C-alpha cells in the first residue's frame, strides 16, 4: 500500500453516542473532563510526542525495537478475553506491519496516559477495551507508520507518496528497507498532527477471520496463546521473590462479622510459621508462613473469636422472602413514564393478565486462578505484582493504607487467569488485604497474599441475589395495556468510589440495566427499585445487571407470545416498532432475523426435542440465540446454541466467536446448577464439588454468525451471557409447558446431562 491514504469515513471515525454513554459512568465522567482523556492524543486527535530519550518509543502505545520488533503497549490487561490480540491488530493494521513482528506488553499504572476513555480511569471492564481503544490505537499505528515513511523518504531522497509499506517492508522503486533500518531516525521526528487512517475496504487484518487463516489465508492469531501453552506467560501466582513470605487470612464465618481475638499457640509450633496478626479493619487474621501450604496449615491451627452482632445470620429462604417483601414495596421510580397507579389500574382492567415472580441466587465468579498478588518494597515505595484490572483504584487504595502517594505504588501488570468481574472490585479488596499484611510485617518483606478456592467460593463479592415481580395487562387483541415491574436487589455501587457518577436519583444503573432502556416499545411500563440490604458483599459478574434482567425480560416476552398464541420471534419483532424502528431497534431486528435463518427457526421439531429463543442488548452489542434441547421427562441435554451477534466492526472475528462460545458455557454453568446458598449466614458451598461448573460433556455445540457492520466496535466479553438462560427456559416451556422462573434450573426438578 502506498503512503497515500483515503480519509476514513465519518461514521467510523467518530464513536457513536450510544458507545460514549456506556454504563452510566460516562455521563458523570464526561462532566469531569473525560472528553479530553483520549490519552496520548491531543484535542485534535493527534498523538502526543514520545517521551524524551526513548529512541524507539513512537507514542505511549507503540515502540519499535532496533531489530524491527513492534511492541504494542496494552492499556487493558489480559484475562483471557483476547484484548491484547485486538489492540495489537489495530496497531498492526495501520502500521502495515508483519503480524510475526508484533508483540504486546502491559502498560504501567499511569492514569494520565492509559485511562479507559469510556470510564475516565485506567482499568479494564464493562466490555469496553476494544470499543474505547479502536481509534486511539489505530491512530497510534498510523502515526508510527507516517514517521517511518518520512524517515525512509528523507534517507532515500524520495517523496513519501512514492513509498509502499506492506508486511513491515518499505519500498520505493528498487530501494527496500525494514522498520529496523529507519527506527531511530523515525522516532526523532515530530508525530503527525492528524494521522490518516485506512478506510474499511483497505483493511488486511481488521475483520479477518483466523479460522479462515488456518486454511491458508493471512490473519491475526491470538498473541497470548503460545505463552500460555509453553508456560512462559507470567501470572501473579508465578511470582517468587527472595525472602518472600506467604499470607492467607482467617476469614469470618459470616459476612459482617469482626474478629475480637485469636489463639495462634498451636500454629507457632508448625514448620514455616512466621506470624499472625489481626487486620486493622478487624476483617480477619493475617497468617504468615514460608510457603503457601505452610500458611494454609497454620491457618487451620488458629482459633478466632468473632463479633457477630452485625453479621448476616439469615438463610437463603429468609433472604428470598425478604427480597419478595422488598420488591412489593419498591418505590424508587427507575425511569420517567406512567404513574404506577395508572399502570396498576390499566393492568387490573385488562382483558388478560400475566403475573410472574422471578428469583435468582447469589453467584460466585470462580475464576480459574484464585485471587493472589505480591507486594514488595522499592527504593521509592512499593511494587505490586498482579493481573490488575483497575490500576486507577488499586494505586490510591494501596497508597492510602501504606501512607504513600499513589505514584509511589508501582504496578507490574501480569496475565490473570480469568476474572468475570471479581478482580475489578471498587474497593480493591484483596489488594487492600495485601497492603495491610505487608504493613503488619513491617513493610520491608515481600508478601504474597493468596486466596484458596474455598476462600474464593465462600468469600463474597457475589453476583447479587435478585427478585423481580411483574404484572402485565393485555388488551383483547394482545397489546400491552400496562406493565408494572418491580425489582429488589443489592446495589453494587452505593458506598463505593463509583457512586458519585454511576448512581443517579438513588438508582444504581447496574441494578436495572436491561429492563430500563429495553428496546421493546413498551410505553405503558412502570419500573421501580428497592435496594436490598445485607452484609453479603456483591459485585459485577459477567454481564452485571443483565444477568438477571435479561432472564426476566426475555421470559416475560415469551410469556406474552404464549398467552397471545403468537410466534416468539414475531412477537419480538412486532415490539421493535417495525414501521419506524430506531437504529438500535433495527439492529436488534437484524440479529433476530439472522438467528432465525441460522437456526432454521420454524422447521418442525421432532418429539423429544424443543427449542427456545431469546435476544438481548448489552454493552451496545446485540445478541439473539436459539437453544435446542433434548428432553426425556426431566432429564435434559442442551444440544445446540445458535447465536447471532452484531458488535459493530468485528476486529477479530475468531476472538468474538470464542467470547460468545465462552459466554454460553459460563451462562450454562450458572443456569443449570449455580447458586451460593446461606445456612444461618454461613455459605454452604466451598469448592467445585458443590459449586459445580459446566462439564465438557454438557457443553453444547455453538454456532455463531457475526453480522457485518460499519458501526463502531462494541463490547463482546459479556453480551454472550444474558440470552442463554431465558432461551433455555423458553425451550423447557416449549417442551413441558412448565415455566421456570427461579434459577438455577436444577431447583425446578430438571437434571442436566
XYZ file of C-alpha atoms in Angstrom:
753
model
C 0.000 0.000 0.000
C 1.393 3.395 -0.912
C 1.667 6.105 1.660
C -1.317 7.924 0.147
C -4.491 7.058 2.064
C -8.134 7.930 1.759
C -9.713 9.731 4.684
C -11.657 7.339 6.867
C -15.445 7.564 6.826
C -17.081 9.828 9.382
C -19.279 7.156 10.935
C -16.325 5.004 11.922
C -14.060 7.942 12.771
C -16.445 9.118 15.454
C -17.628 6.801 18.190
C -21.370 6.583 18.453
C -23.279 8.463 21.096
C -24.533 5.144 22.388
C -20.981 3.918 22.869
C -19.940 7.100 24.605
C -22.770 6.850 27.109
C -21.708 3.392 28.277
C -22.920 2.166 31.583
C -23.977 5.490 33.106
C -20.479 6.114 34.386
C -19.653 8.089 31.306
C -22.199 10.807 31.925
C -20.533 11.799 35.159
C -17.064 11.085 33.882
C -17.538 13.241 30.803
C -18.634 16.079 33.051
C -15.366 15.636 34.904
C -13.417 16.063 31.688
C -13.198 12.626 30.164
C -13.787 14.166 26.752
C -10.190 15.354 26.915
C -8.919 11.993 28.117
C -8.232 10.388 24.768
C -4.891 9.819 26.346
C -1.740 10.153 24.331
C -3.891 12.186 21.942
C -4.332 15.946 21.743
C -7.631 17.736 21.366
C -7.478 17.229 17.583
C -6.920 13.503 17.991
C -3.191 13.804 17.312
C -0.771 11.516 19.052
C 1.449 13.096 21.655
C 5.198 13.219 21.279
C 7.303 10.343 22.543
C 8.883 10.559 25.992
C 12.286 12.217 25.879
C 15.242 9.878 25.488
C 13.191 6.880 24.392
C 14.711 6.371 20.951
C 12.312 3.609 19.887
C 9.130 4.854 21.564
C 6.889 6.409 18.947
C 3.995 7.243 21.258
C 2.552 5.903 24.517
C 1.117 2.882 22.709
C 3.793 1.879 20.191
C 7.513 1.243 20.426
C 9.744 -0.322 17.797
C 12.972 -2.063 18.682
C 16.171 -1.738 16.720
C 15.513 -5.236 15.383
C 12.184 -4.069 13.966
C 10.014 -5.758 16.582
C 6.885 -3.725 17.252
C 5.637 -3.677 20.836
C 2.087 -2.551 21.465
C 1.641 -1.133 24.954
C -1.704 -2.519 26.092
C -3.554 -0.233 28.473
C -6.006 -3.084 29.106
C -4.926 -6.248 30.847
C -5.493 -9.775 29.567
C -7.711 -12.157 31.499
C -8.411 -14.485 28.595
C -10.732 -12.212 26.635
C -8.293 -11.579 23.762
C -7.799 -7.859 24.340
C -4.054 -7.854 23.716
C -4.623 -9.528 20.355
C -7.269 -6.942 19.491
C -5.123 -3.946 20.416
C -2.171 -5.410 18.541
C -4.369 -5.934 15.481
C -5.415 -2.273 15.485
C -1.817 -1.056 15.524
C -0.548 -3.638 13.039
C -3.335 -2.770 10.605
C -2.466 0.901 10.395
C 1.276 0.307 10.636
C 1.152 -2.254 7.808
C 3.404 -4.476 9.888
C 4.009 -8.177 9.518
C 1.949 -9.977 12.175
C 5.007 -12.060 13.080
C 6.926 -8.952 14.174
C 4.185 -7.814 16.551
C 4.095 -8.358 20.304
C 2.459 -6.671 23.271
C 3.361 -5.540 26.770
C 1.158 -4.291 29.570
C 1.149 -0.575 30.297
C 2.369 0.719 33.640
C -0.093 2.241 36.068
C -0.433 5.753 34.675
C -3.849 7.354 34.595
C -2.574 10.346 32.655
C -1.659 8.264 29.600
C -3.539 4.996 29.820
C -7.045 5.743 31.070
C -10.001 3.886 29.646
C -11.613 6.790 27.804
C -15.096 5.383 28.408
C -14.565 5.028 32.156
C -12.343 8.034 32.766
C -9.772 5.969 34.651
C -7.228 3.270 33.903
C -8.971 -0.059 34.029
C -10.445 -2.946 32.101
C -14.123 -3.732 32.372
C -17.604 -3.232 31.062
C -16.626 -4.866 27.769
C -15.056 -1.551 26.753
C -11.446 -2.452 25.905
C -11.654 -2.510 22.110
C -14.587 -0.102 21.958
C -12.700 2.707 23.709
C -9.367 1.920 22.047
C -10.465 1.445 18.443
C -9.497 4.863 17.092
C -6.823 5.550 19.683
C -4.693 2.528 18.823
C -5.287 2.822 15.097
C -4.065 6.415 15.249
C -1.043 5.261 17.221
C -0.165 2.776 14.484
C -0.868 5.250 11.698
C 1.353 7.862 13.335
C 4.254 5.424 13.668
C 3.803 4.408 10.027
C 3.867 8.037 8.906
C 7.106 8.659 10.813
C 8.794 5.564 9.378
C 7.787 6.536 5.854
C 9.065 10.081 6.307
C 12.358 8.789 7.685
C 12.760 6.461 4.705
C 11.850 9.241 2.272
C 14.490 11.520 3.766
C 17.202 8.876 3.549
C 16.294 7.754 0.044
C 15.638 11.322 -1.126
C 12.198 10.462 -2.489
C 8.709 11.731 -1.724
C 6.718 9.913 0.987
C 3.943 9.229 -1.526
C 6.333 7.127 -3.606
C 6.896 4.680 -0.755
C 4.934 1.471 -0.404
C 4.730 -0.233 3.009
C 3.399 -3.748 3.397
C 4.128 -6.538 5.886
C 6.818 -4.428 7.523
C 8.763 -3.785 4.300
C 9.182 -0.278 2.868
C 9.901 0.013 -0.853
C 10.368 2.810 -3.377
C 11.442 1.719 -6.813
C 14.421 -0.560 -6.265
C 15.006 0.722 -2.738
C 13.910 -1.574 0.075
C 14.131 -1.407 3.862
C 12.641 -2.661 7.104
C 11.474 -0.929 10.262
C 14.857 -1.688 11.800
C 16.571 0.397 9.133
C 14.657 3.562 9.986
C 13.502 3.209 13.573
C 15.998 5.592 15.176
C 15.575 8.323 12.585
C 11.797 7.946 12.622
C 11.497 8.125 16.402
C 13.232 11.505 16.357
C 10.584 13.026 14.085
C 7.580 15.016 15.221
C 4.429 12.882 15.213
C 1.822 13.865 12.617
C -0.896 16.225 13.725
C -3.659 14.152 12.150
C -2.564 10.668 11.033
C -4.663 9.433 8.140
C -6.430 6.143 8.775
C -7.314 3.389 6.355
C -10.823 3.073 5.041
C -12.547 -0.241 5.810
C -12.037 -1.502 2.252
C -8.267 -1.231 2.831
C -8.217 -3.465 5.927
C -5.970 -6.508 5.744
C -6.098 -7.582 9.401
C -9.163 -5.998 10.987
C -12.097 -8.287 10.341
C -10.008 -11.192 9.070
C -11.232 -14.481 10.475
C -8.405 -16.556 11.917
C -10.495 -19.659 11.358
C -10.094 -18.891 7.670
C -6.443 -18.042 8.243
C -5.825 -21.586 9.384
C -6.992 -22.684 5.946
C -4.219 -20.767 4.241
C -5.275 -17.131 4.463
C -3.364 -14.438 6.334
C -4.950 -13.408 9.608
C -4.070 -12.372 13.152
C -3.990 -15.279 15.593
C -4.030 -14.956 19.389
C -0.793 -13.409 20.606
C -1.118 -14.846 24.113
C -1.694 -18.472 23.129
C 1.923 -19.589 22.782
C 2.985 -18.210 26.159
C 0.052 -19.839 27.879
C 0.876 -23.091 26.121
C 4.603 -23.238 26.861
C 4.355 -21.718 30.348
C 6.254 -18.517 29.604
C 3.217 -16.295 30.260
C 3.522 -14.922 33.792
C 0.698 -14.748 36.288
C 0.871 -13.390 39.823
C 0.911 -16.956 41.107
C 4.236 -17.377 39.270
C 5.942 -14.536 41.157
C 8.515 -15.689 43.697
C 10.885 -13.168 45.275
C 13.869 -13.681 47.600
C 12.762 -13.693 51.215
C 9.094 -13.584 50.269
C 6.546 -14.542 52.915
C 3.134 -16.024 52.095
C -0.032 -14.695 53.689
C -3.526 -16.139 53.984
C -6.416 -14.882 56.065
C -8.571 -16.455 58.719
C -11.872 -15.135 57.408
C -15.151 -14.520 59.247
C -17.676 -17.375 59.396
C -20.439 -14.917 58.451
C -20.417 -11.751 56.371
C -20.164 -8.646 58.514
C -18.504 -10.358 61.483
C -15.366 -8.824 63.007
C -12.530 -10.504 64.857
C -12.257 -9.895 68.596
C -9.341 -12.198 69.385
C -7.447 -15.302 68.298
C -5.182 -18.042 69.611
C -2.178 -18.937 67.442
C -0.292 -21.043 70.006
C -0.763 -24.270 68.031
C 0.304 -22.581 64.800
C 3.557 -21.381 66.335
C 4.729 -24.962 66.680
C 4.273 -25.688 62.968
C 7.155 -25.584 60.471
C 7.417 -22.402 58.418
C 5.108 -20.337 60.616
C 6.198 -16.694 60.761
C 3.483 -14.668 62.499
C -0.230 -13.967 62.827
C -1.822 -10.537 63.214
C -5.386 -9.255 63.224
C -6.069 -6.916 60.330
C -6.513 -3.269 61.327
C -10.082 -3.292 59.985
C -10.864 -6.412 62.068
C -11.986 -8.273 58.949
C -9.776 -11.257 59.709
C -6.412 -12.555 60.875
C -3.388 -12.497 58.569
C -1.309 -15.674 58.857
C 2.267 -15.596 57.543
C 4.480 -18.561 56.641
C 7.360 -19.580 54.375
C 5.149 -21.336 51.809
C 1.532 -21.355 50.749
C 0.963 -24.825 52.159
C 2.553 -23.915 55.479
C 0.346 -20.831 55.641
C -2.773 -22.920 54.974
C -1.812 -25.438 57.681
C -1.050 -22.672 60.164
C -4.422 -21.083 59.459
C -6.150 -24.368 60.277
C -4.404 -24.374 63.664
C -5.610 -20.906 64.648
C -8.861 -20.357 66.510
C -10.509 -16.956 66.314
C -13.323 -15.268 68.185
C -15.849 -13.145 66.315
C -18.365 -10.400 66.992
C -21.480 -11.485 65.075
C -23.719 -8.619 66.160
C -23.727 -7.010 62.691
C -23.274 -10.197 60.683
C -25.673 -11.711 58.175
C -27.451 -14.517 60.020
C -30.262 -15.356 57.638
C -30.588 -18.446 55.490
C -31.307 -18.331 51.761
C -35.044 -18.928 52.133
C -35.282 -15.989 54.527
C -33.310 -13.772 52.150
C -35.613 -14.693 49.268
C -38.647 -13.826 51.371
C -37.033 -10.526 52.376
C -36.376 -9.774 48.699
C -40.014 -10.575 47.932
C -41.215 -8.137 50.567
C -38.744 -5.512 49.362
C -39.938 -5.850 45.767
C -43.550 -5.450 46.865
C -42.592 -2.136 48.464
C -40.377 -0.947 45.596
C -40.824 2.804 45.373
C -37.790 4.258 43.566
C -39.018 5.149 40.065
C -36.428 3.940 37.576
C -37.442 5.987 34.549
C -39.885 8.699 33.611
C -43.160 7.208 32.482
C -46.695 6.463 33.581
C -47.557 6.603 37.259
C -47.724 3.212 38.952
C -51.330 3.866 39.982
C -52.294 4.334 36.339
C -50.381 1.228 35.280
C -51.906 -0.840 38.086
C -55.381 0.270 37.099
C -54.726 -0.475 33.430
C -53.402 -3.945 34.225
C -56.302 -4.673 36.555
C -58.822 -3.734 33.895
C -57.099 -5.620 31.097
C -58.684 -8.474 29.207
C -55.906 -10.815 30.287
C -53.220 -10.543 32.939
C -49.791 -12.124 33.276
C -48.305 -12.177 36.764
C -44.885 -13.623 37.471
C -42.149 -13.603 40.056
C -38.528 -14.311 39.137
C -35.800 -15.145 41.636
C -32.064 -15.554 41.060
C -29.424 -16.515 43.654
C -26.050 -15.197 44.689
C -23.332 -16.423 42.307
C -19.564 -16.717 42.753
C -17.177 -15.759 39.942
C -14.857 -18.743 40.460
C -12.043 -17.727 38.067
C -9.562 -20.497 37.347
C -6.772 -18.530 39.029
C -7.901 -17.637 42.557
C -7.109 -14.151 43.795
C -3.482 -13.501 44.663
C -0.926 -10.722 44.408
C 2.577 -9.835 45.569
C 3.704 -6.610 47.187
C 7.370 -5.745 47.717
C 9.315 -2.702 48.920
C 11.201 -0.482 46.479
C 13.567 2.442 46.958
C 10.713 4.894 46.443
C 7.684 2.988 47.730
C 6.252 -0.402 46.828
C 5.675 -2.568 43.792
C 2.536 -4.657 43.332
C 2.584 -7.694 41.031
C -0.859 -8.745 39.845
C -3.232 -9.275 36.970
C -4.532 -5.861 37.936
C -7.890 -4.941 36.448
C -8.277 -1.406 37.801
C -4.892 0.242 38.473
C -6.643 3.583 38.925
C -8.384 2.187 42.016
C -5.630 -0.096 43.265
C -2.907 2.565 43.323
C -4.636 5.029 45.674
C -6.090 2.207 47.791
C -2.697 0.658 48.494
C -1.089 4.075 48.876
C -3.607 5.197 51.496
C -3.059 2.075 53.596
C 0.723 2.417 53.477
C 0.873 6.190 53.884
C 2.286 6.721 50.391
C 1.405 8.853 47.406
C -0.307 6.939 44.579
C 2.678 7.440 42.290
C 4.834 5.623 44.856
C 2.841 2.456 44.187
C 4.272 0.830 41.076
C 2.124 -1.871 39.484
C 3.548 -4.674 37.379
C 0.553 -5.965 35.460
C 0.605 -9.668 34.635
C -1.807 -12.067 32.985
C -4.844 -13.093 35.007
C -6.470 -16.500 34.919
C -9.967 -15.150 34.499
C -11.917 -12.550 36.420
C -15.550 -12.296 35.262
C -15.686 -9.131 37.366
C -14.051 -10.440 40.540
C -10.721 -8.621 40.114
C -12.499 -5.315 39.500
C -13.771 -4.527 42.981
C -14.466 -0.821 43.623
C -12.750 -1.276 46.999
C -9.763 -3.183 45.563
C -10.382 -5.593 48.420
C -7.643 -8.183 48.001
C -5.019 -5.550 47.191
C -6.029 -3.782 50.384
C -5.605 -7.058 52.282
C -2.130 -7.483 50.794
C -1.172 -3.930 51.735
C -2.361 -4.414 55.315
C -0.493 -7.714 55.552
C 2.656 -6.095 54.163
C 2.409 -3.299 56.734
C 1.808 -5.737 59.598
C 5.177 -7.363 58.856
C 6.914 -4.002 58.964
C 6.812 -3.033 55.295
C 10.257 -4.435 54.494
C 9.464 -8.019 53.463
C 7.867 -9.098 50.165
C 4.449 -10.647 50.827
C 2.309 -12.816 48.574
C -1.358 -12.862 49.561
C -3.223 -15.971 48.373
C -6.897 -16.873 48.380
C -7.662 -20.588 48.299
C -10.520 -21.910 46.183
C -12.543 -22.200 49.382
C -11.791 -18.554 50.194
C -12.999 -17.630 46.726
C -16.276 -19.556 46.862
C -17.073 -18.524 50.434
C -15.587 -15.034 50.253
C -18.463 -12.977 48.926
C -18.385 -10.267 46.260
C -21.046 -12.315 44.532
C -23.491 -11.539 41.778
C -26.305 -10.260 43.920
C -29.416 -12.273 44.529
C -32.394 -10.513 42.962
C -36.153 -10.783 42.760
C -38.419 -9.337 40.060
C -42.183 -9.062 40.318
C -44.107 -8.275 37.131
C -47.776 -7.767 36.324
C -48.689 -7.276 32.674
C -52.152 -6.469 31.405
C -53.004 -7.422 27.824
C -55.691 -5.947 25.623
C -58.189 -8.115 23.769
C -56.050 -8.015 20.625
C -52.860 -8.942 22.509
C -51.467 -5.451 23.005
C -49.872 -4.360 26.275
C -52.244 -2.283 28.392
C -49.938 -1.906 31.370
C -46.710 -3.352 32.770
C -45.819 -2.978 36.440
C -42.252 -4.167 37.040
C -40.603 -4.181 40.472
C -37.015 -5.139 41.288
C -35.273 -5.840 44.588
C -31.527 -6.425 44.680
C -28.472 -5.135 46.499
C -26.658 -2.184 44.966
C -23.123 -2.828 43.786
C -22.163 0.824 43.610
C -23.666 2.565 46.626
C -20.935 3.277 49.135
C -18.212 2.748 46.520
C -15.963 5.258 44.701
C -18.249 4.879 41.670
C -21.408 6.031 43.432
C -20.986 9.716 42.603
C -21.001 9.111 38.857
C -22.979 5.884 38.396
C -25.885 6.291 40.816
C -28.497 8.820 39.724
C -31.549 9.837 41.739
C -30.872 6.913 44.048
C -30.858 4.381 41.195
C -27.865 2.105 40.753
C -27.889 1.688 36.982
C -26.337 -1.771 37.253
C -29.395 -2.994 39.180
C -31.869 -2.128 36.443
C -29.973 -2.174 33.132
C -31.721 -4.452 30.687
C -35.185 -3.589 31.989
C -34.602 0.128 31.901
C -33.768 1.074 28.351
C -35.320 -2.023 26.821
C -35.518 -1.766 23.039
C -39.076 -3.060 23.036
C -41.719 -0.394 22.543
C -43.394 -0.508 25.956
C -44.885 2.932 26.632
C -47.199 1.602 29.347
C -44.466 0.370 31.663
C -43.593 1.454 35.205
C -40.330 0.229 36.746
C -39.427 0.632 40.405
C -36.494 -0.490 42.523
C -35.721 -1.293 46.133
C -32.123 -1.575 47.294
C -31.901 -4.733 49.359
C -29.768 -4.509 52.493
C -27.449 -7.337 53.509
C -23.855 -7.568 54.762
C -23.120 -10.001 51.912
C -20.734 -8.093 49.596
C -21.830 -8.055 45.963
C -20.064 -7.208 42.749
C -20.473 -7.080 38.996
C -20.458 -10.540 37.485
C -20.021 -11.209 33.783
C -22.752 -9.036 32.194
C -23.652 -7.397 35.548
C -27.350 -6.499 35.857
C -28.127 -8.102 32.517
C -27.516 -11.490 34.176
C -30.943 -11.285 35.798
C -32.774 -8.632 33.775
C -32.153 -10.497 30.511
C -33.562 -13.685 32.008
C -36.633 -11.885 33.284
C -37.416 -9.713 30.257
C -36.957 -12.448 27.667
C -39.019 -14.893 29.729
C -41.818 -12.334 30.016
C -41.813 -11.606 26.295
C -42.088 -15.344 25.694
C -44.982 -15.496 28.140
C -46.738 -12.752 26.182
C -46.185 -14.724 22.972
C -47.617 -17.873 24.553
C -50.607 -16.023 26.012
C -51.442 -14.414 22.679
C -50.704 -17.510 20.595
C -48.042 -15.780 18.513
C -44.629 -16.933 17.372
C -41.946 -15.855 19.909
C -39.745 -14.283 17.228
C -42.604 -12.482 15.553
C -43.738 -11.173 18.940
C -40.336 -9.626 19.492
C -40.177 -8.151 16.013
C -43.627 -6.620 16.480
C -42.420 -4.893 19.663
C -39.426 -3.356 17.884
C -41.558 -0.715 16.184
C -41.300 -2.273 12.713
C -42.998 0.670 10.981
C -40.410 3.195 12.163
C -37.659 1.496 14.180
C -34.862 3.394 15.828
C -31.353 2.468 14.620
C -30.961 0.302 17.729
C -34.278 -1.450 17.145
C -33.328 -2.075 13.523
C -30.054 -3.701 14.562
C -31.838 -5.913 17.092
C -34.386 -6.934 14.482
C -31.452 -7.761 12.225
C -29.865 -10.201 14.669
C -33.242 -11.782 15.404
C -33.732 -12.482 11.705
C -30.140 -13.697 11.368
C -30.619 -16.130 14.258
C -33.894 -17.300 12.728
C -32.111 -18.181 9.492
C -29.046 -19.637 11.221
C -31.128 -21.994 13.364
C -33.808 -22.776 10.813
C -36.465 -21.489 13.189
C -39.943 -22.567 12.180
C -38.972 -26.005 10.938
C -40.840 -28.946 12.518
C -39.439 -30.123 15.870
C -39.393 -33.884 16.430
C -40.683 -35.480 19.668
C -38.125 -35.353 22.474
C -36.687 -32.125 21.105
C -37.532 -28.487 21.781
C -36.117 -25.046 21.173
C -36.328 -21.642 22.760
C -35.415 -18.128 21.718
C -34.078 -15.003 23.437
C -32.449 -11.764 22.347
C -30.824 -9.037 24.379
C -28.866 -5.805 24.053
C -25.987 -5.317 26.468
C -22.768 -3.315 26.254
C -24.026 -1.878 22.954
C -23.937 -5.349 21.401
C -26.974 -7.136 20.010
C -27.259 -10.895 20.515
C -30.027 -13.311 19.563
C -29.948 -17.006 20.448
C -31.843 -20.176 19.692
C -31.243 -23.021 22.159
C -32.008 -26.586 21.070
C -32.537 -29.257 23.733
C -33.255 -32.958 24.004
C -35.584 -33.884 26.861
C -36.795 -37.144 28.370
C -39.077 -36.475 31.320
C -36.984 -34.177 33.498
C -33.626 -35.196 32.011
C -32.305 -32.525 29.671
C -29.338 -32.143 27.356
C -28.561 -28.806 25.726
C -27.732 -29.818 22.160
C -27.005 -26.674 20.200
C -26.881 -22.919 20.688
C -27.268 -20.774 17.571
C -26.108 -17.195 18.171
C -26.264 -14.097 16.001
C -24.223 -11.106 17.149
C -23.879 -7.513 15.978
C -20.959 -5.865 17.761
C -20.106 -3.238 15.162
C -16.818 -3.620 13.328
C -15.592 -7.138 14.088
C -11.902 -6.520 14.795
C -11.034 -10.181 15.468
C -13.887 -12.492 14.409
C -12.245 -15.563 15.907
C -11.952 -13.820 19.290
C -15.576 -12.692 19.047
C -16.690 -16.223 18.308
C -14.653 -17.537 21.246
C -16.204 -14.984 23.596
C -19.724 -15.972 22.588
C -18.837 -19.653 22.992
C -17.271 -18.959 26.384
C -20.250 -16.845 27.399
C -22.568 -19.744 26.603
C -20.535 -22.115 28.777
C -20.282 -19.583 31.593
C -24.010 -18.833 31.493
C -24.944 -22.507 31.445
C -22.722 -23.164 34.477
C -24.825 -20.679 36.401
C -28.201 -21.505 34.886
C -28.079 -25.268 35.331
C -26.790 -25.598 38.895
C -25.050 -22.413 40.023
C -26.054 -20.930 43.358
C -24.486 -19.718 46.572
C -26.762 -20.550 49.479
C -26.596 -19.439 53.095
C -27.393 -21.508 56.169
C -27.830 -19.167 59.122
C -25.459 -16.740 57.448
C -22.779 -19.267 56.545
C -22.046 -20.143 52.920
C -22.906 -23.769 52.223
C -20.643 -24.173 49.175
C -16.851 -24.381 49.324
C -15.334 -25.786 46.122
C -16.184 -27.227 42.720
C -17.844 -30.408 44.045
C -20.687 -28.283 45.437
C -20.300 -25.214 43.197
C -20.100 -27.234 40.024
C -19.143 -25.652 36.704
C -20.326 -26.951 33.373
C -18.692 -30.228 32.405
C -17.194 -30.823 28.981
C -19.845 -33.418 28.150
C -22.550 -30.851 28.912
C -21.168 -28.151 26.611
C -23.393 -27.821 23.562
C -22.350 -27.146 20.015
C -22.292 -23.384 19.458
C -22.766 -21.785 16.046
C -22.035 -18.062 15.794
C -22.998 -15.734 12.956
C -21.344 -12.306 13.149
C -23.383 -9.606 11.430
C -21.256 -7.425 9.156
C -21.335 -3.822 10.330
C -19.602 -0.486 9.817
C -20.694 0.783 13.235
C -18.117 1.466 15.932
C -16.961 -1.688 17.752
C -18.848 -2.526 20.927
C -18.385 -4.977 23.793
C -18.062 -8.720 23.349
C -16.723 -10.191 26.605
C -20.123 -10.186 28.314
C -23.041 -10.000 25.827
C -22.962 -13.747 25.167
C -24.223 -14.442 28.698
C -27.683 -12.802 29.125
C -29.704 -14.595 26.390
C -28.670 -18.125 27.389
C -30.810 -18.702 30.497
C -34.037 -17.270 29.050
C -33.608 -19.129 25.749
C -33.172 -22.361 27.719
C -36.151 -21.528 29.948
C -38.244 -20.890 26.863
C -37.136 -24.219 25.368
C -38.138 -26.014 28.576
C -41.537 -24.328 28.422
C -41.954 -25.360 24.797
C -41.179 -28.957 25.777
C -43.095 -29.261 29.045
C -45.491 -26.342 29.406
C -43.711 -25.560 32.681
C -42.458 -22.004 33.076
C -39.254 -21.873 35.144
C -38.876 -18.526 36.893
C -36.330 -19.432 39.555
C -32.670 -20.102 38.851
C -30.864 -22.424 38.762
C -32.983 -24.805 36.696
C -31.980 -27.716 38.929
C -34.217 -26.260 41.663
C -37.190 -26.811 39.333
C -36.519 -30.539 39.215
C -34.614 -30.743 35.938
C -31.492 -32.875 35.635
C -28.954 -31.875 33.015
C -26.655 -34.387 31.356
